[in-house]
mmCIF file of C-alpha atoms and ligand atoms in Angstrom:
data_model
loop_
_atom_site.group_PDB
_atom_site.id
_atom_site.type_symbol
_atom_site.label_atom_id
_atom_site.label_comp_id
_atom_site.label_asym_id
_atom_site.label_seq_id
_atom_site.Cartn_x
_atom_site.Cartn_y
_atom_site.Cartn_z
ATOM 1 C CA MET A 1 13.686 -86.809 110.955
ATOM 2 C CA ILE A 2 11.666 -87.573 113.842
ATOM 3 C CA VAL A 3 8.433 -85.966 113.719
ATOM 4 C CA ARG A 4 6.748 -85.624 117.102
ATOM 5 C CA SER A 5 4.231 -83.331 116.491
ATOM 6 C CA ALA A 6 2.365 -82.010 113.410
ATOM 7 C CA GLU A 7 -0.815 -80.176 113.117
ATOM 8 C CA LEU A 8 -2.636 -77.630 110.867
ATOM 9 C CA ALA A 9 -1.883 -74.263 112.378
ATOM 10 C CA ALA A 10 -3.470 -71.724 109.892
ATOM 11 C CA SER A 11 -5.377 -71.881 106.377
ATOM 12 C CA ALA A 12 -4.970 -68.542 104.485
ATOM 13 C CA ASP A 13 -5.961 -66.977 101.441
ATOM 14 C CA HIS A 14 -4.185 -63.584 102.093
ATOM 15 C CA PRO A 15 -0.964 -62.605 103.860
ATOM 16 C CA LYS A 16 -3.250 -61.585 106.992
ATOM 17 C CA GLY A 17 -3.822 -65.249 107.517
ATOM 18 C CA TYR A 18 -0.110 -66.587 107.333
ATOM 19 C CA PRO A 19 1.502 -67.786 110.719
ATOM 20 C CA ASP A 20 2.605 -64.665 112.537
ATOM 21 C CA ASP A 21 5.889 -66.137 114.043
ATOM 22 C CA ASP A 22 9.311 -66.592 112.474
ATOM 23 C CA LEU A 23 9.465 -70.151 112.134
ATOM 24 C CA PRO A 24 10.926 -71.408 108.859
ATOM 25 C CA GLN A 25 8.575 -72.496 106.143
ATOM 26 C CA ILE A 26 8.980 -75.122 103.208
ATOM 27 C CA ALA A 27 6.279 -74.659 100.725
ATOM 28 C CA PHE A 28 5.134 -77.063 98.344
ATOM 29 C CA ALA A 29 3.668 -76.527 95.091
ATOM 30 C CA GLY A 30 2.395 -78.315 92.013
ATOM 31 C CA ARG A 31 -0.654 -79.368 89.590
ATOM 32 C CA SER A 32 -3.827 -80.322 91.105
ATOM 33 C CA ASN A 33 -3.670 -83.909 92.072
ATOM 34 C CA VAL A 34 -0.091 -84.558 91.454
ATOM 35 C CA GLY A 35 0.453 -85.790 95.088
ATOM 36 C CA LYS A 36 1.220 -82.616 97.033
ATOM 37 C CA SER A 37 -0.606 -83.668 99.995
ATOM 38 C CA SER A 38 0.437 -87.590 99.742
ATOM 39 C CA LEU A 39 3.883 -86.072 99.526
ATOM 40 C CA ILE A 40 3.585 -84.283 102.590
ATOM 41 C CA ASN A 41 2.112 -87.209 104.656
ATOM 42 C CA ALA A 42 4.622 -89.412 103.237
ATOM 43 C CA LEU A 43 7.811 -86.976 104.636
ATOM 44 C CA LEU A 44 5.896 -86.999 107.998
ATOM 45 C CA GLY A 45 5.217 -90.370 108.427
ATOM 46 C CA ARG A 46 1.504 -89.362 108.800
ATOM 47 C CA ARG A 47 -1.612 -91.056 106.820
ATOM 48 C CA ARG A 48 -3.651 -88.042 106.484
ATOM 49 C CA LEU A 49 -2.333 -85.118 107.836
ATOM 50 C CA ALA A 50 -2.638 -83.178 104.803
ATOM 51 C CA ARG A 51 -5.803 -84.206 103.149
ATOM 52 C CA THR A 52 -5.728 -86.135 99.907
ATOM 53 C CA SER A 53 -8.519 -86.326 97.675
ATOM 54 C CA ASN A 54 -9.858 -87.843 94.714
ATOM 55 C CA THR A 55 -11.584 -84.426 93.591
ATOM 56 C CA PRO A 56 -8.736 -82.340 92.145
ATOM 57 C CA GLY A 57 -8.674 -78.636 92.982
ATOM 58 C CA ARG A 58 -10.160 -79.030 96.466
ATOM 59 C CA THR A 59 -7.162 -77.667 98.315
ATOM 60 C CA GLN A 60 -7.951 -73.493 97.528
ATOM 61 C CA ARG A 61 -6.166 -71.966 100.424
ATOM 62 C CA ILE A 62 -2.681 -72.123 101.585
ATOM 63 C CA HIS A 63 -2.301 -74.663 104.484
ATOM 64 C CA PHE A 64 0.549 -74.495 107.245
ATOM 65 C CA TYR A 65 1.072 -77.369 109.018
ATOM 66 C CA ARG A 66 3.524 -76.842 111.990
ATOM 67 C CA ILE A 67 5.950 -79.664 112.471
ATOM 68 C CA ASN A 68 7.483 -80.280 116.067
ATOM 69 C CA ASP A 69 6.807 -76.759 116.891
ATOM 70 C CA ALA A 70 9.766 -76.131 114.966
ATOM 71 C CA PHE A 71 9.487 -75.166 111.470
ATOM 72 C CA TYR A 72 6.222 -75.202 108.759
ATOM 73 C CA PHE A 73 5.316 -77.649 105.721
ATOM 74 C CA VAL A 74 3.131 -75.149 103.717
ATOM 75 C CA ASP A 75 0.686 -76.791 101.221
ATOM 76 C CA LEU A 76 -0.081 -74.436 98.446
ATOM 77 C CA PRO A 77 -3.032 -74.941 96.235
ATOM 78 C CA GLY A 78 -2.887 -76.737 92.850
ATOM 79 C CA TYR A 79 -3.254 -75.460 89.474
ATOM 80 C CA GLY A 80 -4.200 -76.634 86.114
ATOM 81 C CA PHE A 81 -7.277 -78.836 86.641
ATOM 82 C CA ALA A 82 -9.763 -78.342 83.855
ATOM 83 C CA LYS A 83 -12.766 -78.573 86.138
ATOM 84 C CA VAL A 84 -12.050 -75.720 88.369
ATOM 85 C CA PRO A 85 -14.198 -73.117 87.920
ATOM 86 C CA LEU A 86 -12.946 -69.909 86.219
ATOM 87 C CA GLU A 87 -13.093 -67.895 89.439
ATOM 88 C CA VAL A 88 -10.795 -70.204 91.529
ATOM 89 C CA LYS A 89 -8.478 -70.663 88.704
ATOM 90 C CA ARG A 90 -8.206 -66.962 88.750
ATOM 91 C CA GLN A 91 -7.067 -66.898 92.307
ATOM 92 C CA TRP A 92 -4.473 -68.977 91.845
ATOM 93 C CA GLY A 93 -1.559 -67.344 90.444
ATOM 94 C CA PRO A 94 -1.985 -64.211 92.500
ATOM 95 C CA MET A 95 -2.269 -66.513 95.742
ATOM 96 C CA VAL A 96 0.831 -68.142 95.062
ATOM 97 C CA ARG A 97 2.874 -65.714 94.048
ATOM 98 C CA THR A 98 2.221 -63.299 96.552
ATOM 99 C CA TYR A 99 3.159 -66.220 99.196
ATOM 100 C CA LEU A 100 6.146 -66.966 97.466
ATOM 101 C CA GLU A 101 7.129 -62.933 97.291
ATOM 102 C CA GLN A 102 6.383 -62.371 100.577
ATOM 103 C CA GLY A 103 6.055 -65.351 102.843
ATOM 104 C CA ARG A 104 7.821 -64.769 105.791
ATOM 105 C CA GLY A 105 10.427 -67.511 106.623
ATOM 106 C CA LEU A 106 9.926 -69.201 103.561
ATOM 107 C CA VAL A 107 13.361 -70.876 103.202
ATOM 108 C CA GLY A 108 12.578 -73.003 100.260
ATOM 109 C CA VAL A 109 10.015 -74.582 97.823
ATOM 110 C CA VAL A 110 9.574 -78.346 96.698
ATOM 111 C CA GLN A 111 7.914 -78.183 93.130
ATOM 112 C CA ILE A 112 6.039 -81.155 92.706
ATOM 113 C CA VAL A 113 5.815 -82.725 89.070
ATOM 114 C CA ASP A 114 4.613 -85.958 87.771
ATOM 115 C CA LEU A 115 7.131 -88.395 86.577
ATOM 116 C CA ARG A 116 4.913 -89.970 84.099
ATOM 117 C CA HIS A 117 4.686 -86.709 81.967
ATOM 118 C CA PRO A 118 6.476 -84.013 80.524
ATOM 119 C CA PRO A 119 5.474 -80.543 82.819
ATOM 120 C CA SER A 120 2.925 -78.502 81.621
ATOM 121 C CA ARG A 121 3.013 -74.649 80.887
ATOM 122 C CA GLU A 122 1.775 -74.032 84.281
ATOM 123 C CA ASP A 123 4.370 -76.096 85.722
ATOM 124 C CA GLY A 124 7.285 -74.135 83.861
ATOM 125 C CA GLN A 125 5.703 -70.861 85.113
ATOM 126 C CA LEU A 126 6.127 -72.036 88.521
ATOM 127 C CA ARG A 127 9.680 -72.630 87.977
ATOM 128 C CA ASP A 128 10.054 -69.522 86.383
ATOM 129 C CA TRP A 129 8.901 -67.541 89.533
ATOM 130 C CA LEU A 130 10.911 -69.754 91.836
ATOM 131 C CA VAL A 131 13.990 -68.589 89.825
ATOM 132 C CA GLU A 132 12.756 -64.951 89.296
ATOM 133 C CA TYR A 133 12.216 -64.789 93.220
ATOM 134 C CA ARG A 134 15.305 -66.241 94.015
ATOM 135 C CA ARG A 135 13.816 -68.817 96.232
ATOM 136 C CA ARG A 136 15.703 -72.073 96.609
ATOM 137 C CA HIS A 137 14.057 -74.947 95.386
ATOM 138 C CA TRP A 138 13.695 -78.836 94.353
ATOM 139 C CA VAL A 139 11.934 -80.469 91.949
ATOM 140 C CA VAL A 140 10.295 -83.765 93.029
ATOM 141 C CA ALA A 141 8.953 -86.145 90.259
ATOM 142 C CA THR A 142 6.218 -88.326 92.158
ATOM 143 C CA LYS A 143 4.332 -91.114 90.872
ATOM 144 C CA ALA A 144 7.406 -93.054 90.251
ATOM 145 C CA ASP A 145 5.866 -96.382 91.167
ATOM 146 C CA LYS A 146 4.131 -95.773 87.697
ATOM 147 C CA VAL A 147 6.917 -95.696 85.457
ATOM 148 C CA LYS A 148 9.357 -98.814 85.182
ATOM 149 C CA PRO A 149 12.718 -97.888 87.192
ATOM 150 C CA THR A 150 14.612 -98.542 84.023
ATOM 151 C CA ARG A 151 12.747 -95.439 82.300
ATOM 152 C CA TRP A 152 13.142 -93.074 85.228
ATOM 153 C CA ALA A 153 16.607 -91.310 83.872
ATOM 154 C CA ALA A 154 14.978 -90.629 80.585
ATOM 155 C CA HIS A 155 11.825 -89.380 82.357
ATOM 156 C CA LEU A 156 13.812 -87.072 84.641
ATOM 157 C CA ARG A 157 15.818 -85.628 81.823
ATOM 158 C CA THR A 158 12.907 -84.869 79.762
ATOM 159 C CA ILE A 159 11.503 -82.889 82.882
ATOM 160 C CA ALA A 160 14.614 -81.066 83.791
ATOM 161 C CA GLU A 161 14.895 -80.104 79.868
ATOM 162 C CA ALA A 162 11.190 -78.784 80.217
ATOM 163 C CA LEU A 163 11.976 -76.640 83.187
ATOM 164 C CA ALA A 164 15.215 -75.524 82.080
ATOM 165 C CA ILE A 165 17.418 -77.308 84.437
ATOM 166 C CA PRO A 166 20.943 -77.248 83.520
ATOM 167 C CA ARG A 167 22.269 -81.364 82.980
ATOM 168 C CA GLU A 168 24.821 -80.201 85.513
ATOM 169 C CA ASP A 169 22.142 -78.889 87.933
ATOM 170 C CA GLU A 170 19.934 -82.178 87.582
ATOM 171 C CA ALA A 171 21.435 -84.377 90.354
ATOM 172 C CA GLY A 172 21.036 -81.383 92.631
ATOM 173 C CA LEU A 173 17.819 -80.207 91.816
ATOM 174 C CA LEU A 174 15.371 -82.913 90.690
ATOM 175 C CA LEU A 175 14.640 -86.141 92.398
ATOM 176 C CA PRO A 176 12.388 -89.083 91.808
ATOM 177 C CA PHE A 177 9.756 -90.204 94.406
ATOM 178 C CA SER A 178 6.671 -92.326 95.478
ATOM 179 C CA ALA A 179 4.260 -91.808 97.978
ATOM 180 C CA LEU A 180 3.029 -95.139 97.489
ATOM 181 C CA LYS A 181 6.107 -96.966 97.766
ATOM 182 C CA ARG A 182 7.858 -94.455 100.058
ATOM 183 C CA GLU A 183 10.487 -94.276 97.460
ATOM 184 C CA GLY A 184 12.721 -91.152 98.066
ATOM 185 C CA VAL A 185 11.340 -90.144 101.348
ATOM 186 C CA ASP A 186 15.135 -90.205 103.050
ATOM 187 C CA ALA A 187 16.700 -88.183 99.841
ATOM 188 C CA VAL A 188 13.889 -85.643 100.093
ATOM 189 C CA TRP A 189 14.451 -85.200 103.836
ATOM 190 C CA GLU A 190 18.154 -84.796 102.911
ATOM 191 C CA ALA A 191 17.576 -81.956 100.460
ATOM 192 C CA LEU A 192 15.157 -80.375 102.623
ATOM 193 C CA LEU A 193 17.219 -80.367 105.991
ATOM 194 C CA PRO A 194 20.028 -77.842 105.108
ATOM 195 C CA TRP A 195 17.252 -75.306 104.640
ATOM 196 C CA LEU A 196 16.165 -75.619 107.760
ATOM 197 C CA GLY A 197 19.443 -75.102 109.414
ATOM 198 C CA SER A 198 21.731 -76.398 112.303
ATOM 199 C CA ASP A 199 19.871 -74.646 115.047
ATOM 200 C CA THR A 200 16.212 -76.006 114.502
ATOM 201 C CA GLU A 201 14.798 -79.284 116.219
ATOM 202 C CA ALA A 202 14.368 -80.204 112.805
ATOM 203 C CA SER A 203 18.169 -81.148 112.246
ATOM 204 C CA HIS A 204 17.955 -83.556 115.333
ATOM 205 C CA GLY A 205 17.199 -87.231 114.817
HETATM 206 P P1 GTP B 1 -4.845 -81.240 95.366
HETATM 207 O O1 GTP B 1 -4.688 -80.949 96.518
HETATM 208 O O2 GTP B 1 -6.334 -82.051 95.259
HETATM 209 O O3 GTP B 1 -4.579 -80.286 94.259
HETATM 210 O O4 GTP B 1 -4.347 -82.745 95.019
HETATM 211 P P2 GTP B 1 -2.634 -83.185 95.669
HETATM 212 O O5 GTP B 1 -1.677 -82.636 94.759
HETATM 213 O O6 GTP B 1 -2.607 -82.856 97.059
HETATM 214 O O7 GTP B 1 -2.812 -84.593 95.504
HETATM 215 P P3 GTP B 1 -3.064 -85.822 96.467
HETATM 216 O O8 GTP B 1 -1.642 -86.235 97.255
HETATM 217 O O9 GTP B 1 -4.580 -85.784 97.061
HETATM 218 O O10 GTP B 1 -3.089 -87.373 95.530
HETATM 219 C C1 GTP B 1 -3.998 -87.067 94.426
HETATM 220 C C2 GTP B 1 -4.029 -88.457 94.088
HETATM 221 O O11 GTP B 1 -2.710 -89.240 93.674
HETATM 222 C C3 GTP B 1 -4.362 -89.506 95.192
HETATM 223 O O12 GTP B 1 -5.493 -90.642 94.540
HETATM 224 C C4 GTP B 1 -3.327 -90.456 95.601
HETATM 225 O O13 GTP B 1 -3.648 -91.466 96.137
HETATM 226 C C5 GTP B 1 -2.678 -90.533 94.277
HETATM 227 N N1 GTP B 1 -0.928 -89.970 94.630
HETATM 228 C C6 GTP B 1 -0.396 -89.481 95.077
HETATM 229 N N2 GTP B 1 1.193 -89.919 95.344
HETATM 230 C C7 GTP B 1 1.011 -91.022 94.744
HETATM 231 C C8 GTP B 1 2.265 -92.040 94.165
HETATM 232 O O14 GTP B 1 3.197 -91.443 94.722
HETATM 233 N N3 GTP B 1 2.025 -93.031 93.313
HETATM 234 C C9 GTP B 1 0.637 -93.296 92.982
HETATM 235 N N4 GTP B 1 0.556 -94.157 92.334
HETATM 236 N N5 GTP B 1 -0.428 -92.463 93.200
HETATM 237 C C10 GTP B 1 -0.131 -91.453 93.959
HETATM 238 MG MG1 MG B 2 -3.791 -81.747 98.463
#
């Protein structure tokens, strides 16, 4: 994938603010601070297009990044950080569910979890919604650089079990990743390109 242009096209907390064109959208969702923005930046080869922070829970709107004027990467707000005000926590569920249900152009979702830890209740909830709304998705387990490669398979199995991913589907649904080491960048792109179809700029390069 050659990324020629990438820009923040919209930030919304309500469907009225979503982009009003028909370009395909790929959304990224996961716990606060799990590494969503870093993963988006690693895929795009940009250092800080999607903001990364050490202040978890700051991304409380849905950010739409338009890539090559051909498709969107959608950075969904993170969940599950204890210090986030209750009011903000209450908004997260409806905001994300509304997008997953109604998002025009949404062709697939990348659910991001932490390879180091068993998924949280909210990670399980998100996966349930993806199944319920019949959204195509991949689960990407990031921060793999923090786990010895010899332990990856065991950690991946724990994650698959907790998210009710059948063993036979694991290879087609779950990928290890590291934004720090740029590990898994090509594999994730390979997983996402089919969602964008063959007639977009995205498939060239
Ligand atoms: P919010 O938008 O605040 O919910 O966070 P986010 O999910 O976008 O996470 P972000 O990309 O901002 O990363 C959070 C922290 O994790 C930062 O300090 C990153 O440097 C770090 N981080 C992200 N990805 C990796 C990774 O693959 N490996 C390591 N070691 N650290 C990572
Ligand atoms: Mg972020």
